[in-house]
Tab-separated table of C-alpha atoms and ligand atoms in Angstrom:
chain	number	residue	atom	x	y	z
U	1	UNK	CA	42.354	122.209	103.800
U	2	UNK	CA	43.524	120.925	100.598
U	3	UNK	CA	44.254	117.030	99.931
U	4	UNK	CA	47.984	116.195	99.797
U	5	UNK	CA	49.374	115.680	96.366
U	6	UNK	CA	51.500	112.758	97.314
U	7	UNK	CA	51.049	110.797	100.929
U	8	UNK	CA	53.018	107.562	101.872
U	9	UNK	CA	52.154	105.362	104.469
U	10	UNK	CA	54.494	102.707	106.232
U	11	UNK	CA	56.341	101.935	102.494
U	12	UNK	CA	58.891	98.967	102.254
U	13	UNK	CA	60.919	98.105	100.005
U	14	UNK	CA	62.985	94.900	100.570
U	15	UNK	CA	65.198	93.001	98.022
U	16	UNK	CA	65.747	89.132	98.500
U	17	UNK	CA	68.817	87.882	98.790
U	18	UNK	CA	69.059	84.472	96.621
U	19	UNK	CA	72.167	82.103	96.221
U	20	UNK	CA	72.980	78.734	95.040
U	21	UNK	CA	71.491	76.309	92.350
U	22	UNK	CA	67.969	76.575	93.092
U	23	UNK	CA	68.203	80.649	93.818
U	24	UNK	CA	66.826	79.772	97.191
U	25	UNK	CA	66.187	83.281	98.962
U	26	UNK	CA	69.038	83.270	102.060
U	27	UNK	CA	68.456	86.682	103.210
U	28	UNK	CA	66.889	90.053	103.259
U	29	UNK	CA	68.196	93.866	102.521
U	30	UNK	CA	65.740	96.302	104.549
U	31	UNK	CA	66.548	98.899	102.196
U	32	UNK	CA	63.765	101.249	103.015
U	33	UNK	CA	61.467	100.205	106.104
U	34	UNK	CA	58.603	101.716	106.704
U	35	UNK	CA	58.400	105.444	105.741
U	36	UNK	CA	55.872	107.873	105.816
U	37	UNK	CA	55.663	111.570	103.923
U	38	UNK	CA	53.036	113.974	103.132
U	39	UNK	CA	53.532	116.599	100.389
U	40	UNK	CA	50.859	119.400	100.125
U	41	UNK	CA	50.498	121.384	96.703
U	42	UNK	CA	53.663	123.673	96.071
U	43	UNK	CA	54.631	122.552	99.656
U	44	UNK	CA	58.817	121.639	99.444
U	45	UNK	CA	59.302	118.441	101.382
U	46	UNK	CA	63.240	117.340	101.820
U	47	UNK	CA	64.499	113.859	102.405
U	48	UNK	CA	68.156	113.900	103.903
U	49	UNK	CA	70.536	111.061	104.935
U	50	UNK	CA	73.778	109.815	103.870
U	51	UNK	CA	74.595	107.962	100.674
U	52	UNK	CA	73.253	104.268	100.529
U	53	UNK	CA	70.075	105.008	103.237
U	54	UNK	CA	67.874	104.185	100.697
U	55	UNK	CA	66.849	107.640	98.743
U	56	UNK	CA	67.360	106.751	95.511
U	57	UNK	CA	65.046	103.487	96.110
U	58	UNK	CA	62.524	105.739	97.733
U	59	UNK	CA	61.936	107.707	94.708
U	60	UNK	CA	62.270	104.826	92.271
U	61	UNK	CA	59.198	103.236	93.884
U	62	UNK	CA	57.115	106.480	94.174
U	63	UNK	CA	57.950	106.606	90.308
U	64	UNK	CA	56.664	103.222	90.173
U	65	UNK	CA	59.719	102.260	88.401
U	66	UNK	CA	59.763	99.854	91.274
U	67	UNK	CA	57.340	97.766	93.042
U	68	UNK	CA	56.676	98.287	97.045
U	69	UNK	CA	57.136	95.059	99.159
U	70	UNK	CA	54.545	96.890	101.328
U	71	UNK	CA	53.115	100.043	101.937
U	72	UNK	CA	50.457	102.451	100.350
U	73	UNK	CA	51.056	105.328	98.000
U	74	UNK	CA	48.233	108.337	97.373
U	75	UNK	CA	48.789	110.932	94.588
U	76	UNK	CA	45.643	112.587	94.893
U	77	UNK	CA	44.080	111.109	97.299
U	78	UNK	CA	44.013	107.907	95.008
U	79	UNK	CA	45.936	104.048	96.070
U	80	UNK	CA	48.555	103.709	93.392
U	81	UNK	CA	47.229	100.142	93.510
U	82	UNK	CA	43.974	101.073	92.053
U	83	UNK	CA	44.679	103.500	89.992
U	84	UNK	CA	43.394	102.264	86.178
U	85	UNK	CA	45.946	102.341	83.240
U	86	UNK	CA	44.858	105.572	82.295
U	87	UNK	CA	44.919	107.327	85.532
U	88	UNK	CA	48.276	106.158	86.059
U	89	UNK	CA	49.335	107.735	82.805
U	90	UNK	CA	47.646	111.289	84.318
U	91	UNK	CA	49.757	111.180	87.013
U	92	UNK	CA	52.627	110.491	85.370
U	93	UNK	CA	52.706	114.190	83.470
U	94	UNK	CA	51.901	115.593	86.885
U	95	UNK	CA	54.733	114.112	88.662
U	96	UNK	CA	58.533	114.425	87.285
U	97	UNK	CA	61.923	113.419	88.404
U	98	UNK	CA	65.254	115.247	87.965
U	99	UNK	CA	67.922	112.814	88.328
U	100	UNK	CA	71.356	113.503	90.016
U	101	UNK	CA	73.634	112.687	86.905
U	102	UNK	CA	72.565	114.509	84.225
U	103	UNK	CA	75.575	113.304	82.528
U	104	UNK	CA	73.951	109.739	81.478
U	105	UNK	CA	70.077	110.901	82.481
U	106	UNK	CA	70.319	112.307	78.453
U	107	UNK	CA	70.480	110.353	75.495
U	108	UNK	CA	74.209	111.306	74.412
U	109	UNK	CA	72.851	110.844	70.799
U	110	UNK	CA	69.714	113.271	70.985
U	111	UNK	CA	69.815	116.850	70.773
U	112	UNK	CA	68.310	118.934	73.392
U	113	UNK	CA	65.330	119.218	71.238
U	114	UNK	CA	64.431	115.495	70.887
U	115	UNK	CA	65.157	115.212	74.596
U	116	UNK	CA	62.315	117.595	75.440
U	117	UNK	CA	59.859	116.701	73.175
U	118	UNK	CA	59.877	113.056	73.983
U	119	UNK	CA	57.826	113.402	77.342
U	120	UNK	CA	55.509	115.773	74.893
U	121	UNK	CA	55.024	113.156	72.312
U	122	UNK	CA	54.898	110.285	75.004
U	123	UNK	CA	51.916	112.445	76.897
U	124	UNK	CA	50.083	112.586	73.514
U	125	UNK	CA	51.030	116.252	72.215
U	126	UNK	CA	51.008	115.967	67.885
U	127	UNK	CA	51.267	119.263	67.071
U	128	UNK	CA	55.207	119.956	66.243
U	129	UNK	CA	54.787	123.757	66.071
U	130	UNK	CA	53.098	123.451	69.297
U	131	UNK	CA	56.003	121.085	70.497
U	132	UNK	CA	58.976	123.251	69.591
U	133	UNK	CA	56.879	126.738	71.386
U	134	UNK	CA	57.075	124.815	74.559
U	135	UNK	CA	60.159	123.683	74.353
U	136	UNK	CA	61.809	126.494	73.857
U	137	UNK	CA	59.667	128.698	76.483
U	138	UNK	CA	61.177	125.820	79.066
U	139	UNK	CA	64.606	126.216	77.922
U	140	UNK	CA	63.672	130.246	78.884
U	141	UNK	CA	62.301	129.455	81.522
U	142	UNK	CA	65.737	127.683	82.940
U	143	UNK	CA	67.842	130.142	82.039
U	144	UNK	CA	69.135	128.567	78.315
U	145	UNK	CA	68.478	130.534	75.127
U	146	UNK	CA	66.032	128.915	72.519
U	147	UNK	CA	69.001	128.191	70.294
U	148	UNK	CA	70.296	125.112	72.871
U	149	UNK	CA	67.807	123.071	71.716
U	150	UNK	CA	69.804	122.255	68.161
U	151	UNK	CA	72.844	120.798	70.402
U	152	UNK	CA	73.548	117.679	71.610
U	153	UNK	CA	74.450	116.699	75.489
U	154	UNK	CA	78.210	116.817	74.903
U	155	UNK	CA	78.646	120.056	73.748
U	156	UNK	CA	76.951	121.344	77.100
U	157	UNK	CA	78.962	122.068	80.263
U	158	UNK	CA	77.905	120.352	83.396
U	159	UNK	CA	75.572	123.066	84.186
U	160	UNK	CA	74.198	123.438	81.177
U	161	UNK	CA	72.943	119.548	80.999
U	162	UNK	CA	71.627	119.530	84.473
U	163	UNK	CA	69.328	122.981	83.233
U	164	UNK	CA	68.210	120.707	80.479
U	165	UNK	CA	67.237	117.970	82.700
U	166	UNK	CA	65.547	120.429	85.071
U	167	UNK	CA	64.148	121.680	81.595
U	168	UNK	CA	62.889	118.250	80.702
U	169	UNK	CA	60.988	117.650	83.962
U	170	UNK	CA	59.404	120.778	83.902
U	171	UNK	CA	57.882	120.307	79.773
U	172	UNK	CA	54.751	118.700	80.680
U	173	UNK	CA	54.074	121.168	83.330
U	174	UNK	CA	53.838	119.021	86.218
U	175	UNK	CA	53.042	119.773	89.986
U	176	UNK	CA	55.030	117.346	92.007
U	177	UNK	CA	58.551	117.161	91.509
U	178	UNK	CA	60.871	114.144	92.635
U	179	UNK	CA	64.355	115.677	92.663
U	180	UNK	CA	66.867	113.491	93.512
U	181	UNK	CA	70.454	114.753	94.324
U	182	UNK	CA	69.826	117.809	91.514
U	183	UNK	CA	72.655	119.515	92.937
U	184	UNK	CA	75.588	117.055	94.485
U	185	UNK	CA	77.167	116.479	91.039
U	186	UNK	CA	77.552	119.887	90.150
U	187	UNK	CA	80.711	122.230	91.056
U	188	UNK	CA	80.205	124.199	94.532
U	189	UNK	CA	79.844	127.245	92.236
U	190	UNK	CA	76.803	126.149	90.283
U	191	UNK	CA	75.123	124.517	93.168
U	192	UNK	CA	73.932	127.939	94.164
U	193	UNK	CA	72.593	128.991	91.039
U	194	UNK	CA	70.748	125.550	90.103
U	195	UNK	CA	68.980	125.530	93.781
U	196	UNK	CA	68.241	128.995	92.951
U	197	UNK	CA	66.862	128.668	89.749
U	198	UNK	CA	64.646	125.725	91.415
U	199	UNK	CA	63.510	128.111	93.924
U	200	UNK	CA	62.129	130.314	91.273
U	201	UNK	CA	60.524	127.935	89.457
U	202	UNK	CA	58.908	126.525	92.724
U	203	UNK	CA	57.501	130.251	92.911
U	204	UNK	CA	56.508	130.630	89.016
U	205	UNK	CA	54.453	126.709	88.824
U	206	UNK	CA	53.666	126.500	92.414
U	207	UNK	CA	55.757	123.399	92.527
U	208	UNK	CA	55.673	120.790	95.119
U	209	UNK	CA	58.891	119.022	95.573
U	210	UNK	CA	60.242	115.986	96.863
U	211	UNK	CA	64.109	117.094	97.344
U	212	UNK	CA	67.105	114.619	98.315
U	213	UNK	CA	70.204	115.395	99.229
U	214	UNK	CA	72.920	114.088	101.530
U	215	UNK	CA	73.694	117.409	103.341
U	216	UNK	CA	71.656	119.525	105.942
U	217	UNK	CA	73.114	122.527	104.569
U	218	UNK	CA	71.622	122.700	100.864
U	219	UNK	CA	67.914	121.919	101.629
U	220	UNK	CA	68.151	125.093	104.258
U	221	UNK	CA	66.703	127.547	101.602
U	222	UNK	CA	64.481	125.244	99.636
U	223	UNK	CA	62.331	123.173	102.489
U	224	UNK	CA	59.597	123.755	104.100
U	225	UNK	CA	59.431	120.415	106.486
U	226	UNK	CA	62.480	118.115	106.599
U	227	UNK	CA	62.608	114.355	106.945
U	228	UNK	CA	65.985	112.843	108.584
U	229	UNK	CA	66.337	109.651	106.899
U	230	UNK	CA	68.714	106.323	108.761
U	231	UNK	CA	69.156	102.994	107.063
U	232	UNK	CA	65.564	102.913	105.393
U	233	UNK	CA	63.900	104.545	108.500
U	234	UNK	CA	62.973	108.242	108.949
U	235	UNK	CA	64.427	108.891	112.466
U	236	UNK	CA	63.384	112.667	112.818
U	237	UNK	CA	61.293	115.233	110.865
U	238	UNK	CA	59.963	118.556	111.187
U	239	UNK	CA	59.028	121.989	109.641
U	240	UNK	CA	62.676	123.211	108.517
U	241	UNK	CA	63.067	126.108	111.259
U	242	UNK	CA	62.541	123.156	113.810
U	243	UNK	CA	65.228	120.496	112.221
U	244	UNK	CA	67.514	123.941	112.661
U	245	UNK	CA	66.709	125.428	115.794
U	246	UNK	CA	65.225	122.658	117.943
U	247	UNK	CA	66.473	119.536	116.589
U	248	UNK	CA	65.350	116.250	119.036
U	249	UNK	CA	67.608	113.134	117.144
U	250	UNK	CA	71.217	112.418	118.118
U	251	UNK	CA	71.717	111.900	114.402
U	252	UNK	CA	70.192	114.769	112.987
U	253	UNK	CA	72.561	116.735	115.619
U	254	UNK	CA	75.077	115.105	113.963
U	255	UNK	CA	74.046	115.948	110.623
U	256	UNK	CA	73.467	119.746	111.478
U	257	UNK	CA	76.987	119.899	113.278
U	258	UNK	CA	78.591	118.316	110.393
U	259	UNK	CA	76.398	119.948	107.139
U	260	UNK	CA	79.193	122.411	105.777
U	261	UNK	CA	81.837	119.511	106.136
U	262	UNK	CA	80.249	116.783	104.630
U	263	UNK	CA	79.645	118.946	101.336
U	264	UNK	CA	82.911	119.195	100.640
U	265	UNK	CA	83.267	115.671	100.963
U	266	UNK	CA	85.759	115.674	103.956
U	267	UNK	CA	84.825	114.947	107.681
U	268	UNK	CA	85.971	117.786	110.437
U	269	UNK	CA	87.327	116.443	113.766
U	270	UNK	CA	84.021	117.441	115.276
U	271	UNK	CA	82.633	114.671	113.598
U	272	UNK	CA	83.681	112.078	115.767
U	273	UNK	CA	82.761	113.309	118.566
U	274	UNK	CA	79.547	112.679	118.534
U	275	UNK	CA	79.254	109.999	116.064
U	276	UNK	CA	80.423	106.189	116.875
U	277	UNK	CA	83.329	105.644	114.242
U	278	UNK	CA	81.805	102.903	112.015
U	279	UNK	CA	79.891	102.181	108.825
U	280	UNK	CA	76.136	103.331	108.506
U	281	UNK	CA	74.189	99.550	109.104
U	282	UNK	CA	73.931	96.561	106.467
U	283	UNK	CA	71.225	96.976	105.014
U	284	UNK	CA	70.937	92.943	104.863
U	285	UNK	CA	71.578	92.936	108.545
U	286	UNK	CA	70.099	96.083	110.412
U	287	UNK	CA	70.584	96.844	114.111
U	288	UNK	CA	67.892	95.350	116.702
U	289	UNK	CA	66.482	98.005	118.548
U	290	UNK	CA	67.075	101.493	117.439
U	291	UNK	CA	68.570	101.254	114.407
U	292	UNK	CA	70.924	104.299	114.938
U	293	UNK	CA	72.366	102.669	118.247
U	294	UNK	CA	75.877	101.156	116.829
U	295	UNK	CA	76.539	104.884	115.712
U	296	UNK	CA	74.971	106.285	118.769
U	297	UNK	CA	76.810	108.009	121.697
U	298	UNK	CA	73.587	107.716	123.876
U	299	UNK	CA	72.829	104.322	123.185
U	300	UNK	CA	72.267	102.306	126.228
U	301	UNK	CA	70.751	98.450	126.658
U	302	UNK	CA	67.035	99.698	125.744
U	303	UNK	CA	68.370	101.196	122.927
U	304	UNK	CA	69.450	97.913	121.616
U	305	UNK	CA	66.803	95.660	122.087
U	306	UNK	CA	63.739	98.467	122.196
U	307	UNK	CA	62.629	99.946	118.633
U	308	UNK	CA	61.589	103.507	119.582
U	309	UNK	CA	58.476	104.741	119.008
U	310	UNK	CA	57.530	107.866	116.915
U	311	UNK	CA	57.605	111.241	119.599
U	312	UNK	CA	55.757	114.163	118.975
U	313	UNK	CA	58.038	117.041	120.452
U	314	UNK	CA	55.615	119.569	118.910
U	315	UNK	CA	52.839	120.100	116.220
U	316	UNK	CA	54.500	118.382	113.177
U	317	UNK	CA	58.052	117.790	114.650
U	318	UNK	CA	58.607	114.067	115.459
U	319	UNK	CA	61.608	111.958	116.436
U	320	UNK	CA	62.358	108.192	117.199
U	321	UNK	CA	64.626	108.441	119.511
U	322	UNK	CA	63.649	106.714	123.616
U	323	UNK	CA	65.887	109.488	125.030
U	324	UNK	CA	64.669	112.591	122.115
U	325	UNK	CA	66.152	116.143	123.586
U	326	UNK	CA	68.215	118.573	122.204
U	327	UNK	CA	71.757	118.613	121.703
U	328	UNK	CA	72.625	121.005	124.593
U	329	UNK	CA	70.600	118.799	127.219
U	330	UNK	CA	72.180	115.378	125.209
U	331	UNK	CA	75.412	117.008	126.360
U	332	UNK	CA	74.747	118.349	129.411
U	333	UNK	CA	73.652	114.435	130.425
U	334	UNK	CA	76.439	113.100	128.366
U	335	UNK	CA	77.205	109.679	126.818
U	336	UNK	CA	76.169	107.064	128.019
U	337	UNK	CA	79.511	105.440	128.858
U	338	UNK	CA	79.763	107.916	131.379
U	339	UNK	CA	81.697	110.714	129.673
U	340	UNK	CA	80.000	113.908	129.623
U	341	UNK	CA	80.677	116.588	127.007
U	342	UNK	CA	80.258	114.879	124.277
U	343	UNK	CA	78.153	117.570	121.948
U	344	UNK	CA	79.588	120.850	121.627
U	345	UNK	CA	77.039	122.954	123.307
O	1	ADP	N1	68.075	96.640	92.873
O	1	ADP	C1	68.649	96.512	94.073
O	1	ADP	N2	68.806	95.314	94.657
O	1	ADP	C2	69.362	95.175	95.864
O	1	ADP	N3	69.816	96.195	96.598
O	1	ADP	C3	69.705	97.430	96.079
O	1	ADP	C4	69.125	97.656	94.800
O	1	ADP	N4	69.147	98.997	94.544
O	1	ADP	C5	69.739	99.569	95.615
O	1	ADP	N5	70.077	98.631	96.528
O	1	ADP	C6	70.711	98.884	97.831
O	1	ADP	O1	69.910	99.768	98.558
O	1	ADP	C7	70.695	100.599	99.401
O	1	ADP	C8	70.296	102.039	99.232
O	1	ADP	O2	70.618	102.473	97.937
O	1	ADP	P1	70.203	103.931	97.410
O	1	ADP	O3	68.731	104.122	97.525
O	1	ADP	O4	70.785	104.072	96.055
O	1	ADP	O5	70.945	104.890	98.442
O	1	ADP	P2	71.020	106.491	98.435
O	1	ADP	O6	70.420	106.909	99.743
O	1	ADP	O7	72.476	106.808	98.390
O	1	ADP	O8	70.275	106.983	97.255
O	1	ADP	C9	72.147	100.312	99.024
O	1	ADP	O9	72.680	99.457	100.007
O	1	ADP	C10	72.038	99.613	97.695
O	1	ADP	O10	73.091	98.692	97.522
O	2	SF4	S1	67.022	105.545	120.837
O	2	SF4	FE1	69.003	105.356	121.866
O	2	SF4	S2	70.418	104.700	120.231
O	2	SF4	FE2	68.588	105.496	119.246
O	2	SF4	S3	69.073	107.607	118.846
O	2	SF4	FE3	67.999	107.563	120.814
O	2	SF4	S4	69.610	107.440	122.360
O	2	SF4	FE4	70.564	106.915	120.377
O	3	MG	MG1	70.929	108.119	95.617
């Protein structure tokens, strides 16, 4: 068997909270707590949670953009942490990022052209005849005609600018891909055509991918395994068929029975009736125990003082949950102040 491209092991990432005169550190915000992921080559890996759960921070320190608090990251089989200067640069044309808003991801001032090249000249590529042929075979390649790369940002529509951006990570030819929100900013009509573009371009390179999104219902097509992700933890994943069919975490239930309603930014009544009204957790101040349980219709006294441990339900499909089942027995048992029914079954 091959040797993952990218493999995480129990990464933190905590910010200190500092106040007064001397900047003395008061508290903590456990933005992202101890995660774990393993992406094979061309393999599509999705991380999916609400907004503020810590994605975006995620990627930022797999980009190295950010330091870990702790944790170990392997591209290649290699520690991040020993990787020499020059290694790290290797990496760096192998893995890419496409950022949610394309919008201010481009330099307003630089045409599509500049944009494109820069990652080119940056990896070491002198040759400018050689710099505009792959350019403009990459703006084929996501659907733009060569002449796009004489405009600037602001003459492109939405879609346009987030094909550049897909464009621009895909220059240097990489074979990891962290994607982060590619689609959410984009109009319900385009968000079909971008994940499908990605899809094909996952074929053509033999891309592996690292996609986030808020919503259970856009990484359907794209992933192969799925990782459920809860206030910096990863509460369930599983190969994609499983998080569908078989899922074993109240909150991924949640997340499935609420995926077409929470794209269109609005909440159905179903919603709450499985889900504790309330905010996701503080990151400064997370829940003892399981840190779903203030949200959690199940939640009883172990839940709250008990962190649960990782469950294998089946070969690659875990879930933290003390009580893990499926939604139809999680109903059939019903809430744990005593009223049953709670999941539509
Ligand atoms: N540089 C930072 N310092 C302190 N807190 C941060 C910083 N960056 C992000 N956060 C906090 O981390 C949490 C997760 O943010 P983010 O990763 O952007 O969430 P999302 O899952 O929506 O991408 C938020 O509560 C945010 O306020
Ligand atoms: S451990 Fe308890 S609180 Fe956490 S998800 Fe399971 S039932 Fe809910
Ligand atoms: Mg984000």
């Amino acid at each position: 068997m091959s040797e993952p491209i990218l493999k995480v092991v129990n990464l933190k990432k905590h910010y200190p909270i500092r106040k007064g005169m001397f900047n003395k550190q008061v508290a903590t915000r456990y933005v992202v707590d101890g995660v774990d992921i393993e992406i094979m080559p061309g393999e599509t890996v999705a991380l999916v949670g609400e907004s503020g759960c810590g994605k975006s921070v995620l990627l930022r320190v797999l980009l190295g953009i950010e330091d870990a608090t702790e944790g170990e990251i392997y591209y290649y089989g290699k520690n991040t942490k020993e990787m020499s200067k020059q290694e790290s640069r290797r990496i760096r044309k192998k893995v890419q990022m496409i950022f949610q808003d394309a919008a201010s991801a481009l330099h307003p001032r630089f045409t599509v052209m500049e944009s494109l090249s820069e990652p080119l000249l940056l990896g070491g590529m002198k040759n400018k005849r050689e710099i505009e042929k792959r350019v403009c075979e990459t703006l084929e390649k996501v659907g733009m005609d060569a002449s796009y790369r004489f405009r600037s940002p602001g003459s492109l529509s939405g879609g346009q600018r987030q094909r550049v951006l897909i464009a621009r990570s895909l220059v240097e030819r990489p074979e990891l891909i962290l994607a982060d929100e590619p689609i959410s900013a984009l109009d319900v009509s385009l968000q079909a055509q971008v994940l499908n573009l990605l899809m094909d371009l996952q074929d053509e390179y033999k891309l592996a991918m690292l996609f986030v999104a808020h919503d259970l219902a856009v990484v359907r097509q794209i992933a192969n395994y799925i990782m459920i992700v809860y206030a910096g933890h990863i509460l369930e994943a599983a190969p994609s068929s499983e998080i569908y069919s078989n899922a074993h975490h109240p909150y991924t239930q949640v997340l499935l029975e609420s995926a077409p309603s929470i794209s269109r930014g609005v909440r159905n009544e179903d919603f709450h009736l499985n889900l504790k009204v309330g905010d996701a957790p503080d990151p400064a101040n997370p829940p003892s125990g399981c840190v779903f349980h203030t949200r959690c219709v199940y939640a009883d006294e172990r839940c709250r003082t008990e962190v649960p441990e990782k469950r294998e339900i089946s070969p690659g499909h875990y879930a933290c949950c003390h009580k893990a089942k499926t939604a139809k027995e999680f109903a059939q048992e019903g809430c744990a102040d005593g009223k049953g029914g709670c999941v539509k079954s």
